[in-house]
Short mmCIF file of C-alpha atoms (C1' of nucleotides) in Angstrom, two decimals:
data_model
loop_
_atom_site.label_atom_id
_atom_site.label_comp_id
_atom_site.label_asym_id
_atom_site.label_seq_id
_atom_site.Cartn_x
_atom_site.Cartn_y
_atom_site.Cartn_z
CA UNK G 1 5.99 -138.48 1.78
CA UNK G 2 8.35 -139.43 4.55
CA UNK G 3 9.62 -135.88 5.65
CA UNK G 4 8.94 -136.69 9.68
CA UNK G 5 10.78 -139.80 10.59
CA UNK G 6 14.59 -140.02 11.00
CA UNK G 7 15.58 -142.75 8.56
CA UNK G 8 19.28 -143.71 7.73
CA UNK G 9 18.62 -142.83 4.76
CA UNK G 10 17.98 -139.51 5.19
CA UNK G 11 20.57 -139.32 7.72
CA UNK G 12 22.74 -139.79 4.91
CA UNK G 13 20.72 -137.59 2.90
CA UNK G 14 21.20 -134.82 4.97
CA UNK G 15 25.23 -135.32 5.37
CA UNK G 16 25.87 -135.13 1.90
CA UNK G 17 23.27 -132.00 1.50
CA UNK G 18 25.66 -130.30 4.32
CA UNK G 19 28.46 -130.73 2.55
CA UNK G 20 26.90 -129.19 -0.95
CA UNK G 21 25.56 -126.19 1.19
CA UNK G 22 29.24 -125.63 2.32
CA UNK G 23 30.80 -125.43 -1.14
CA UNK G 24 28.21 -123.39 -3.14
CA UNK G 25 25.85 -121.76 -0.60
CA UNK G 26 22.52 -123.18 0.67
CA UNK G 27 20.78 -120.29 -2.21
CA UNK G 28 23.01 -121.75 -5.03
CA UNK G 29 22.51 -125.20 -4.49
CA UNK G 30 19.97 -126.16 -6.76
CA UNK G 31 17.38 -129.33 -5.63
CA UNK G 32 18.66 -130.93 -9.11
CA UNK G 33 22.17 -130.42 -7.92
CA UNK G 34 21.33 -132.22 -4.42
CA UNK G 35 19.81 -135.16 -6.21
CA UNK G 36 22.81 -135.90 -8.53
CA UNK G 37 24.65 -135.68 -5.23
CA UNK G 38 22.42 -138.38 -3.83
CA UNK G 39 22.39 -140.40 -6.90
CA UNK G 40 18.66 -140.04 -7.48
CA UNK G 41 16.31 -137.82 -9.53
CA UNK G 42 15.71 -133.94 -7.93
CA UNK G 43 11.75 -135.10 -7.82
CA UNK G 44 12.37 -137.68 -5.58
CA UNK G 45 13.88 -135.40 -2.94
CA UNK G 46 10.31 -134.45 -2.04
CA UNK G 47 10.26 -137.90 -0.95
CA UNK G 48 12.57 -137.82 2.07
CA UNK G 49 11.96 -133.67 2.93
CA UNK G 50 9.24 -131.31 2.43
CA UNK G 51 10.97 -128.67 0.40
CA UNK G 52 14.20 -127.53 0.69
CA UNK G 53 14.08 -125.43 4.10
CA UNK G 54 13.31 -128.71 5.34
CA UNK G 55 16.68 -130.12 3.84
CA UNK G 56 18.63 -126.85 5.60
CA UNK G 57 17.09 -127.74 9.03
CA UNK G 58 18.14 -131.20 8.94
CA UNK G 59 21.58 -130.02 8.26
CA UNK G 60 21.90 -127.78 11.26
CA UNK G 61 19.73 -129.50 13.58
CA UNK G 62 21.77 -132.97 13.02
CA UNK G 63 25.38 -130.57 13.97
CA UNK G 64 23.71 -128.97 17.12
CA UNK G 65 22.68 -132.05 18.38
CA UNK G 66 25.83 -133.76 18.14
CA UNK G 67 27.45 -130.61 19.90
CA UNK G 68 25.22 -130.61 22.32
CA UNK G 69 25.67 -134.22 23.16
CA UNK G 70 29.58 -134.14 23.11
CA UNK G 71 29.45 -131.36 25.06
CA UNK G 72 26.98 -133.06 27.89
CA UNK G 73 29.52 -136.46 27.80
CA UNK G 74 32.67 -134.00 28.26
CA UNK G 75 31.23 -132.64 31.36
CA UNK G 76 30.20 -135.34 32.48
CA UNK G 77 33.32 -137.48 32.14
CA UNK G 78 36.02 -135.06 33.19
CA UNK G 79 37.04 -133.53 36.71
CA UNK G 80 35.49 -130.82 38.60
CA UNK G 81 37.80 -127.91 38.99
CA UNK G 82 36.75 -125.20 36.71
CA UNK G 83 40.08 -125.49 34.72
CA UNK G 84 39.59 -128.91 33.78
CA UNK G 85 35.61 -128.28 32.77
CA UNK G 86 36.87 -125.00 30.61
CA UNK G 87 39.56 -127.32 29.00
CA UNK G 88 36.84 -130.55 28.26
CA UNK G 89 34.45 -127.69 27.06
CA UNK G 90 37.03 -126.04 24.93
CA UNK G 91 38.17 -129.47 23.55
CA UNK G 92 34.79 -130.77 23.06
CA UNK G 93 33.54 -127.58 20.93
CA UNK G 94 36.85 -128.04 18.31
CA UNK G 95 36.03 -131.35 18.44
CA UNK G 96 32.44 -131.24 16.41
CA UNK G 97 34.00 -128.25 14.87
CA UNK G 98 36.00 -130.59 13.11
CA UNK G 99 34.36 -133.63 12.68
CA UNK G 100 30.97 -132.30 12.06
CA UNK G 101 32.64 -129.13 10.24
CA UNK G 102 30.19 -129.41 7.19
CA UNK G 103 27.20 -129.18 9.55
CA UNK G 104 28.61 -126.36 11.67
CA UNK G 105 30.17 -124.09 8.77
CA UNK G 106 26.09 -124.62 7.25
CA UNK G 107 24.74 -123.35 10.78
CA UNK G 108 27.08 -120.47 10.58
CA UNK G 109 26.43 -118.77 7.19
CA UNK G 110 23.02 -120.11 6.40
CA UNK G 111 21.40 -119.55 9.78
CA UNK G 112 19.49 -116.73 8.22
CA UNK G 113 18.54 -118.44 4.96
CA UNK G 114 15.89 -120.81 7.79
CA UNK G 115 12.49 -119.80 7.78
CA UNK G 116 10.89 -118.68 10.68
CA UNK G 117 9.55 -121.40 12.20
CA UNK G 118 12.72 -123.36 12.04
CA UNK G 119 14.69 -120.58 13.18
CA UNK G 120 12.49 -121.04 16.60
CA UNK G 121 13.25 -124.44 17.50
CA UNK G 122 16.67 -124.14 16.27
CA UNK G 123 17.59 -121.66 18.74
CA UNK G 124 15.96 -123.34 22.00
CA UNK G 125 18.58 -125.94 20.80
CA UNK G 126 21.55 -123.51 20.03
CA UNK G 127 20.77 -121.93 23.55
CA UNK G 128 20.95 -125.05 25.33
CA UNK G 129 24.40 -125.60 24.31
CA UNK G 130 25.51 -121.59 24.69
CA UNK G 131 24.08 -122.38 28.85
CA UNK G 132 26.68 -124.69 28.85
CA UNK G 133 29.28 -122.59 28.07
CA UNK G 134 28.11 -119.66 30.17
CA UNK G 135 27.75 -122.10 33.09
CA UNK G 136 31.31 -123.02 32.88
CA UNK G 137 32.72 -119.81 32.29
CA UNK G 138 30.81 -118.30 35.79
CA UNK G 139 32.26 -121.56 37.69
CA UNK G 140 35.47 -120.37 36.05
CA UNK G 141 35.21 -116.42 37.07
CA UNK G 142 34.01 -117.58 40.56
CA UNK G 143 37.12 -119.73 40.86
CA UNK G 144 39.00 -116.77 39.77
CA UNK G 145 40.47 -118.80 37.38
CA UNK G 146 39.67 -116.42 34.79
CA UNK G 147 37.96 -112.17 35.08
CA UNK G 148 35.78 -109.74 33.68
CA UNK G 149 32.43 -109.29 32.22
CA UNK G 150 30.59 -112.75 32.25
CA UNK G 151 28.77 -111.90 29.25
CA UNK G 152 31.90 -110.69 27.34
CA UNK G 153 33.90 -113.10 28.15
CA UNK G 154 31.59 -116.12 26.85
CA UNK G 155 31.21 -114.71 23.67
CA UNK G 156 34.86 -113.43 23.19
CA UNK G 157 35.35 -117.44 23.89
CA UNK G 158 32.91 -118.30 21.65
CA UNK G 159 33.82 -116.30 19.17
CA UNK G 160 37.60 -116.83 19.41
CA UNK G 161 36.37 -120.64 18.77
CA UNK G 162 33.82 -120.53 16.15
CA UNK G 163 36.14 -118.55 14.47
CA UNK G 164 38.63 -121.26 14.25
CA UNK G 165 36.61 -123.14 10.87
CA UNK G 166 37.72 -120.39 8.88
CA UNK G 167 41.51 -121.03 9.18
CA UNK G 168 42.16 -124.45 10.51
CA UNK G 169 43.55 -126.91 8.70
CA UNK G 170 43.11 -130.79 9.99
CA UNK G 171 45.64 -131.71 7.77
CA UNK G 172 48.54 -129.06 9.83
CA UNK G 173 50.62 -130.09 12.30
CA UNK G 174 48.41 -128.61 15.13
CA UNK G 175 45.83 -130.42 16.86
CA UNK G 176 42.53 -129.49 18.34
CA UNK G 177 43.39 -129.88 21.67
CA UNK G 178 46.26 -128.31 21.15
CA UNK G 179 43.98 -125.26 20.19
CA UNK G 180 41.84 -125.70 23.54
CA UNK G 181 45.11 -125.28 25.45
CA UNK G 182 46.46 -122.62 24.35
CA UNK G 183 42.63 -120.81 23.68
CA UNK G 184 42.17 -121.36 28.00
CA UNK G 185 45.99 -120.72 28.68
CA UNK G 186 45.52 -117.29 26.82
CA UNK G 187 42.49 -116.23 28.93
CA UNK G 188 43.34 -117.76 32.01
CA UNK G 189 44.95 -114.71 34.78
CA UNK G 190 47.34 -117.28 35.75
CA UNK G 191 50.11 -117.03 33.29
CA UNK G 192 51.93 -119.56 30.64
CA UNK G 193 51.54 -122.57 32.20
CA UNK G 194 53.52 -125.51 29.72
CA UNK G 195 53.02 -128.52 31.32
CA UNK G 196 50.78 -128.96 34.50
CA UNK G 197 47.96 -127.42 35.86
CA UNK G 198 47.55 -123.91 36.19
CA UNK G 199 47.50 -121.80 39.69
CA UNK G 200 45.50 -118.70 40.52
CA UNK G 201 46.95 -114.98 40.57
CA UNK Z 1 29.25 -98.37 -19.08
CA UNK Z 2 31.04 -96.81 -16.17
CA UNK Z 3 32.51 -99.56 -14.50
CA UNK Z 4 36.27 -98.60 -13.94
CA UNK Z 5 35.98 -95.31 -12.23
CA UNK Z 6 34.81 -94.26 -8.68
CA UNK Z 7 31.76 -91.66 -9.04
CA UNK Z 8 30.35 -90.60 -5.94
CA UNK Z 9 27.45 -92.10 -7.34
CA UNK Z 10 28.59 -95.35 -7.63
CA UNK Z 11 29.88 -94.99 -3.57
CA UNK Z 12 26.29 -93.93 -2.88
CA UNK Z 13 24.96 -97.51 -4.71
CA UNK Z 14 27.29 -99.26 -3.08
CA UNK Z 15 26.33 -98.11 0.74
CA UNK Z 16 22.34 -99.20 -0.37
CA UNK Z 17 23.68 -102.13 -2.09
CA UNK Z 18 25.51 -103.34 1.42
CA UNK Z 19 22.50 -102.82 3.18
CA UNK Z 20 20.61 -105.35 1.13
CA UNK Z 21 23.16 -107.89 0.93
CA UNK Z 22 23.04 -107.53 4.67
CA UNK Z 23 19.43 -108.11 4.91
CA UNK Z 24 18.84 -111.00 2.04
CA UNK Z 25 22.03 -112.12 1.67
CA UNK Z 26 24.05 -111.96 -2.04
CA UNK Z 27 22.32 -114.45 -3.45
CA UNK Z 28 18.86 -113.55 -2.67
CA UNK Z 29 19.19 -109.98 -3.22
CA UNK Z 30 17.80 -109.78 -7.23
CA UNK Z 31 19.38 -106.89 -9.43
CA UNK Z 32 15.88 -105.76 -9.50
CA UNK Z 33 15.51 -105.31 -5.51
CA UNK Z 34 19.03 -103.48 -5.89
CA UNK Z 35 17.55 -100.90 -8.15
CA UNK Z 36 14.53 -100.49 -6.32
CA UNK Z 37 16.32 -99.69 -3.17
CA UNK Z 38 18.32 -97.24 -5.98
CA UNK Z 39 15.35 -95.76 -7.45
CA UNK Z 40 16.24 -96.80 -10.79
CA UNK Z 41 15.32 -99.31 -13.22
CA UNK Z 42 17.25 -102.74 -12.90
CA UNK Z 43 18.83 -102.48 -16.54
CA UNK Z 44 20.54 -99.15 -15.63
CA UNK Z 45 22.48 -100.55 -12.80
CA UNK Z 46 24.48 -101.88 -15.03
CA UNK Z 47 25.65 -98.82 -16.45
CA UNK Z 48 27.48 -98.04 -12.97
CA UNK Z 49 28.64 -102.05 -12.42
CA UNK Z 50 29.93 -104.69 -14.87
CA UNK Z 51 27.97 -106.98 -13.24
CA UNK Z 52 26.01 -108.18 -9.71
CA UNK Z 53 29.57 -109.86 -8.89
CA UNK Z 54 31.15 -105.85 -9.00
CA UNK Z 55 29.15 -105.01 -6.86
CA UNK Z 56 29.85 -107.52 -4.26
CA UNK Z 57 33.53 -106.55 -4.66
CA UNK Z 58 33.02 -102.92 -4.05
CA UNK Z 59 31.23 -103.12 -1.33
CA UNK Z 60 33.98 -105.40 0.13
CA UNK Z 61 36.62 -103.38 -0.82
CA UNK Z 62 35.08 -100.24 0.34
CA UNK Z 63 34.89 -101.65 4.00
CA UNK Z 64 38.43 -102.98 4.13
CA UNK Z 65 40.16 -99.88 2.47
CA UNK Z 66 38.43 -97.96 5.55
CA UNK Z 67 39.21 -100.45 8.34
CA UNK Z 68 42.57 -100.45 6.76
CA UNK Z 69 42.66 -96.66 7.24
CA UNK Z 70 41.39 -96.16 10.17
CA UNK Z 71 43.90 -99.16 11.78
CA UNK Z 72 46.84 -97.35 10.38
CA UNK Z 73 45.75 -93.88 11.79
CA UNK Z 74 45.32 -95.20 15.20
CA UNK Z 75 48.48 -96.92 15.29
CA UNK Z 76 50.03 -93.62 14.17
CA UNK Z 77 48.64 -91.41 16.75
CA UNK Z 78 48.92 -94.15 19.74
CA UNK Z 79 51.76 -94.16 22.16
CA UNK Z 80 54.82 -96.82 21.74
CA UNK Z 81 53.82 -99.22 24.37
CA UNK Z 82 52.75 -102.39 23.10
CA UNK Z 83 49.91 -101.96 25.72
CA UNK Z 84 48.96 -98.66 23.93
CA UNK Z 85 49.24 -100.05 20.58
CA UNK Z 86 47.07 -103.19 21.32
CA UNK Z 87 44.23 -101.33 22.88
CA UNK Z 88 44.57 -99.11 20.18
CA UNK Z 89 44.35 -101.77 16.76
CA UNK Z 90 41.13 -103.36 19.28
CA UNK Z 91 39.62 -100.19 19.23
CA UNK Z 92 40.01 -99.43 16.02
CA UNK Z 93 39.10 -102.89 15.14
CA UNK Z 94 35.63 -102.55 16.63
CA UNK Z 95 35.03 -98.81 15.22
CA UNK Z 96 35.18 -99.94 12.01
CA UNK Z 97 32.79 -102.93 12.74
CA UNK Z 98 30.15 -101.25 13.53
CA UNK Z 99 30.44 -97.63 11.37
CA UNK Z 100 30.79 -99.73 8.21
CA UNK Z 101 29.07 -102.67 9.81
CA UNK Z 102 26.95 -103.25 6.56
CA UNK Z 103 30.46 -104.28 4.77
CA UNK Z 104 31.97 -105.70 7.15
CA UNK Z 105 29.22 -108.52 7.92
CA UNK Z 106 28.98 -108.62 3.84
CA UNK Z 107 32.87 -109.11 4.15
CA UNK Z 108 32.70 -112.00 6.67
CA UNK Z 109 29.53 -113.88 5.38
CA UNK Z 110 29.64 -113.42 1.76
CA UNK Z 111 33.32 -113.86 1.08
CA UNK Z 112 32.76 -117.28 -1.18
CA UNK Z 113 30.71 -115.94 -3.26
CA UNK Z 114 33.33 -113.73 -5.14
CA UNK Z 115 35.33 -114.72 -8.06
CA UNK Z 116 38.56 -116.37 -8.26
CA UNK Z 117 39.89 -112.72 -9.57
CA UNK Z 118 37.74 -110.50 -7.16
CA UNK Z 119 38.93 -112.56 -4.28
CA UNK Z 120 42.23 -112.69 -5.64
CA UNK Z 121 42.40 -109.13 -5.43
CA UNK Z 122 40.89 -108.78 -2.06
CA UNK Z 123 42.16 -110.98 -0.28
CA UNK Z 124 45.93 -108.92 -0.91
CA UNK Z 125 43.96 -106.15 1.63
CA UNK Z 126 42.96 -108.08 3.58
CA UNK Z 127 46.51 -109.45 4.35
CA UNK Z 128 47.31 -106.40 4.49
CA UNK Z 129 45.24 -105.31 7.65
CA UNK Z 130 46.28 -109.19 9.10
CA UNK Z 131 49.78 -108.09 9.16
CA UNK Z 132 48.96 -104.92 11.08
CA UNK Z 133 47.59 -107.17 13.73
CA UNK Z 134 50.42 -109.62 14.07
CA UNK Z 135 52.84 -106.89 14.38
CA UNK Z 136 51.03 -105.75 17.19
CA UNK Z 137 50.84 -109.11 18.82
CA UNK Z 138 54.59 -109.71 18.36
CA UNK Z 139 55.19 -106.53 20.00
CA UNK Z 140 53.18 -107.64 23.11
CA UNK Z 141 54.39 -111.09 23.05
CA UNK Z 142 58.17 -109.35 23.24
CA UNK Z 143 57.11 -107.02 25.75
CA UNK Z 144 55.53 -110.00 27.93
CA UNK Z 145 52.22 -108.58 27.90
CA UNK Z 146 51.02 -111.70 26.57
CA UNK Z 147 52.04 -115.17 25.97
CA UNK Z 148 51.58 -117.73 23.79
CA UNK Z 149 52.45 -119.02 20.24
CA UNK Z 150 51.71 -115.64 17.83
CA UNK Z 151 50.08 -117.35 15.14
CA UNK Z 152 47.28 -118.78 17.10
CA UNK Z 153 46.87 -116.00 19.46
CA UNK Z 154 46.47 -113.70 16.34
CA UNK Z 155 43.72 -115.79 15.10
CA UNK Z 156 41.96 -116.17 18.33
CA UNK Z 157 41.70 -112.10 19.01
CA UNK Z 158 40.44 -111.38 15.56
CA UNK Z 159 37.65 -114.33 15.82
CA UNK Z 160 36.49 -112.18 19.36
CA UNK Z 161 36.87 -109.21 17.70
CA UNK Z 162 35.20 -110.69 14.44
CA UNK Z 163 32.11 -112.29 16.32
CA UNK Z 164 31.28 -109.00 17.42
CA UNK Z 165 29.25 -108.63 14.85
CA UNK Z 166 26.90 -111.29 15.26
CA UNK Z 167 25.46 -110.11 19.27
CA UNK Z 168 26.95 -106.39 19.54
CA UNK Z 169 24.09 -104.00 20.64
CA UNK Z 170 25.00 -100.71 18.98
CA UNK Z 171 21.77 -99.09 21.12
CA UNK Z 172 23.19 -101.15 24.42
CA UNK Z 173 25.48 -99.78 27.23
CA UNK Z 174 28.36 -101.25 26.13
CA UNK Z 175 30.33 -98.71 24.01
CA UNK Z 176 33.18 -99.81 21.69
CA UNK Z 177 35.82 -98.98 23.89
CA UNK Z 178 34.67 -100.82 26.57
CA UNK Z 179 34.39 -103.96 24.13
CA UNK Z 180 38.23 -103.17 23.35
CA UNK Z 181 39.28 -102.67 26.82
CA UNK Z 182 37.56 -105.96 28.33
CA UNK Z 183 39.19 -107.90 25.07
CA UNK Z 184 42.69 -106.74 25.93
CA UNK Z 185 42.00 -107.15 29.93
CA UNK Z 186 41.11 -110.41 29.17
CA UNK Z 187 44.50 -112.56 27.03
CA UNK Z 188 47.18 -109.65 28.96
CA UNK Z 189 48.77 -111.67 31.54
CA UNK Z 190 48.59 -109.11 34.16
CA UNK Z 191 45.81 -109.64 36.15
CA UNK Z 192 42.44 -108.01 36.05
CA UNK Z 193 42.91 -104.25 35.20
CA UNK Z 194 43.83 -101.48 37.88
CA UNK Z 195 42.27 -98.44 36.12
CA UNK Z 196 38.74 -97.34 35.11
CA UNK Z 197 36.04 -100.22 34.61
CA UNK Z 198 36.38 -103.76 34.17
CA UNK Z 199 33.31 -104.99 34.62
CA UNK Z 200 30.02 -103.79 33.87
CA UNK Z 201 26.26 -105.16 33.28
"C1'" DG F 1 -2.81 -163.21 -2.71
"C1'" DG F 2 -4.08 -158.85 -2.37
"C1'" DT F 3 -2.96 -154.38 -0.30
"C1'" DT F 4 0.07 -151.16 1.51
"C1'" DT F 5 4.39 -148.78 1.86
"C1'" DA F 6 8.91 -146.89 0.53
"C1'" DC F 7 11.39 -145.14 -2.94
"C1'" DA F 8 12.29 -144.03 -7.38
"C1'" DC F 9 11.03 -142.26 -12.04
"C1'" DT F 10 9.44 -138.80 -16.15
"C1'" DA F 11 7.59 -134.66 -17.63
"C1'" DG F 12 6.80 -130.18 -17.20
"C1'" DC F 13 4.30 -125.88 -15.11
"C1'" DG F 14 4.70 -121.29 -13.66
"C1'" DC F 15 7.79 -118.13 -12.40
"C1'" DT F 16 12.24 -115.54 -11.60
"C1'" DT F 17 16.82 -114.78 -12.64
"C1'" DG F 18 21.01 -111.92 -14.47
"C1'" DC F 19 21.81 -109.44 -18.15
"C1'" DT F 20 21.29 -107.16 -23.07
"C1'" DT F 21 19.53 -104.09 -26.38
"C1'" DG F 22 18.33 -99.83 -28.32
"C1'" DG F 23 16.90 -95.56 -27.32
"C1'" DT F 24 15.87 -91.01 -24.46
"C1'" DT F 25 17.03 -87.23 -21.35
"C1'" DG F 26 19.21 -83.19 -19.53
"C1'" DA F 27 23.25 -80.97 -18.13
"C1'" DT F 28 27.87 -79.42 -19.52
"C1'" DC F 29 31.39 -78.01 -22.72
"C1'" DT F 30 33.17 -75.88 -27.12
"C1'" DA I 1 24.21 -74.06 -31.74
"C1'" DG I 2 26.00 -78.21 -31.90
"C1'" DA I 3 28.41 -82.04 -29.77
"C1'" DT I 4 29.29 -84.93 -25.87
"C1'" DC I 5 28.34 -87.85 -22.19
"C1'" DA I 6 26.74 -89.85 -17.85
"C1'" DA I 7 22.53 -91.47 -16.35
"C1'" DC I 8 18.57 -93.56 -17.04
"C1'" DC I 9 14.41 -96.39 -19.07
"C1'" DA I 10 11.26 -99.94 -21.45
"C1'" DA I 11 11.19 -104.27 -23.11
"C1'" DG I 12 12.54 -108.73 -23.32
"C1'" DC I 13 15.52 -113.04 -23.90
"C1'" DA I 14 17.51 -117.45 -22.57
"C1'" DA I 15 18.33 -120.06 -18.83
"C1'" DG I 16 17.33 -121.88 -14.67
"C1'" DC I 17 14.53 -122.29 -10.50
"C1'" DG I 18 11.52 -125.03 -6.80
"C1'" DC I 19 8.14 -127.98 -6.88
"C1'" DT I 20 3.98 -131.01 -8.50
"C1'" DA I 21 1.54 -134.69 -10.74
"C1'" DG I 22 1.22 -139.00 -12.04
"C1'" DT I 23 3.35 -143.57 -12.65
"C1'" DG I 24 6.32 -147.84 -11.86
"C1'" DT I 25 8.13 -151.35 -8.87
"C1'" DA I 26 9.92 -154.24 -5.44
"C1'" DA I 27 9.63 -155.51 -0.76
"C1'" DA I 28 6.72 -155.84 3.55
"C1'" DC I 29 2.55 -156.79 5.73
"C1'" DC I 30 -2.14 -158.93 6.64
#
DNA sequence: GGTTTACACTAGCGCTTGCTTGGTTGATCT
DNA sequence: AGATCAACCAAGCAAGCGCTAGTGTAAACC
């Protein structure tokens, strides 16, 4: 058995596995279906992953990551007033939203299908990223860019976001960061701003 | 078999049948767990449902009839302002979330696993409640309490709203209303709110 | 040149699934 | 007193499930 090291293969493995899990459910995906997916034999899945938990891990664990990283390079790269790290934030979360939508849409619906131990390290990594956010959005209420409850407010954002997988379409006329402008224009005190930057109250 | 009509019984099996989809999920949740949770055998469920798919539907339809309900009643008794009107569809919004929270979080995570008919059929309620919403957003977006394009601002509240469900404490502090209030304080243009509270911990 | 490793195969075990069948019960109605 | 009917049960079928065991094979390594 392989099951611990990252191979390309499996990589691969996994990305076709997320996108199964999106269009029949992690429960009614069967191990044979996954291996006709793959173009091998459902025994020899037990080759490249323990069981299938193991396959639903990989799936969300690959997504987070990649969110995680974007999100670390957007902050990195972009200026330091709190509107422009809300906006790279904001842009950088639609972004694996859309490119890594398989591996996201898996980590929201089939979060509860991982077992327990899974579910731990998961969420160190899923908390890592929500820190981010939270940072951002107090370095945003302290510029008095935006107000109200910090708590609230990050997962109104969040949620307002996240929420976005069940009704965009890529293939519309609007783009993401399109979305990211007009998400932080709608929650920002200072009021429609079209072009430039934004002023406070 | 029963199937067509609406027996208080079969409202009773559908409230324990929510539960369990809440707790396993619809796939995991055997007809045989569903009677247990009944107290009857698994072969007489089907005396009250067609089949496991029914039952899905009704408890779907069950929680959108009554957020549907409830929506319209508060718009009814609410003043005219589009102020009014918006904190009153939030609050509403977030009532029904957590009274019929079992549906509700059946609605939003089990949705795909309904049939093309079943969906077909729900997804005309559902509209319906959507529309209630965007009229209520047009209104503000008239009366300049917000800005923004409607379509997208529509989506964004009811993702907030929507997420709810995922971190809302029902034994916290935080009561509905102050969920609804916050929501509304936060995408109105005017500044952070005179009245009452606006932020808490 | 022999051994190891990675990846694939076939065959099938033990178990669970949604659902059906045929029949029983007890309350209500005529 | 007889008929009706919703509600339930015991038993079980056919299909499908995750996963294991054992084997084959080509490339990589010593």
């Amino acid at each position: 058995m392989n099951v611990v090291n990252e191979s390309p293969r499996r990589k691969e493995l996994t990305r076709l596995a997320a996108q199964l899990f999106v269009q029949e459910g992690f429960d009614r995906t069967t191990v044979r279906m996954l291996a006709q997916e793959m173009g091998i034999k459902s025994g020899s899945l037990f080759h490249h992953f323990r069981d299938k938990q193991e396959i639903l891990a990989a799936v969300i664990e690959e997504g987070t990551q990649n969110a995680l990283a974007l999100a670390r390079q957007a902050l990195e790269e972009c200026g330091d007033s709190a509107d422009e790290r809300l906006h790279a934030m904001a842009r950088a979360h639609l972004q694996t939203l859309l490119t890594d939508r398989n591996a996201h849409v898996v980590a929201l619906y089939e979060w509860r299908r991982l077992d327990a131990a899974s579910r731990d390290h998961l969420s160190h990594l899923r908390d890592a990223y929500e820190e981010l956010w939270e940072r951002v959005i107090d370095e945003a209420l302290e510029a008095g860019l935006i107000h109200g409850d910090r708590f609230l407010v990050s997962r109104f954002v969040m949620g307002a976001l996240n929420w976005t997988v069940r009704w965009y379409d890529p293939e519309g006329a609007r783009k993401p960061e399109d979305l990211a402008h007009e998400l932080v224009a709608m929650i920002t005190t200072s009021a429609h701003t079209p072009p430039g930057q934004s002023t406070k109250v």
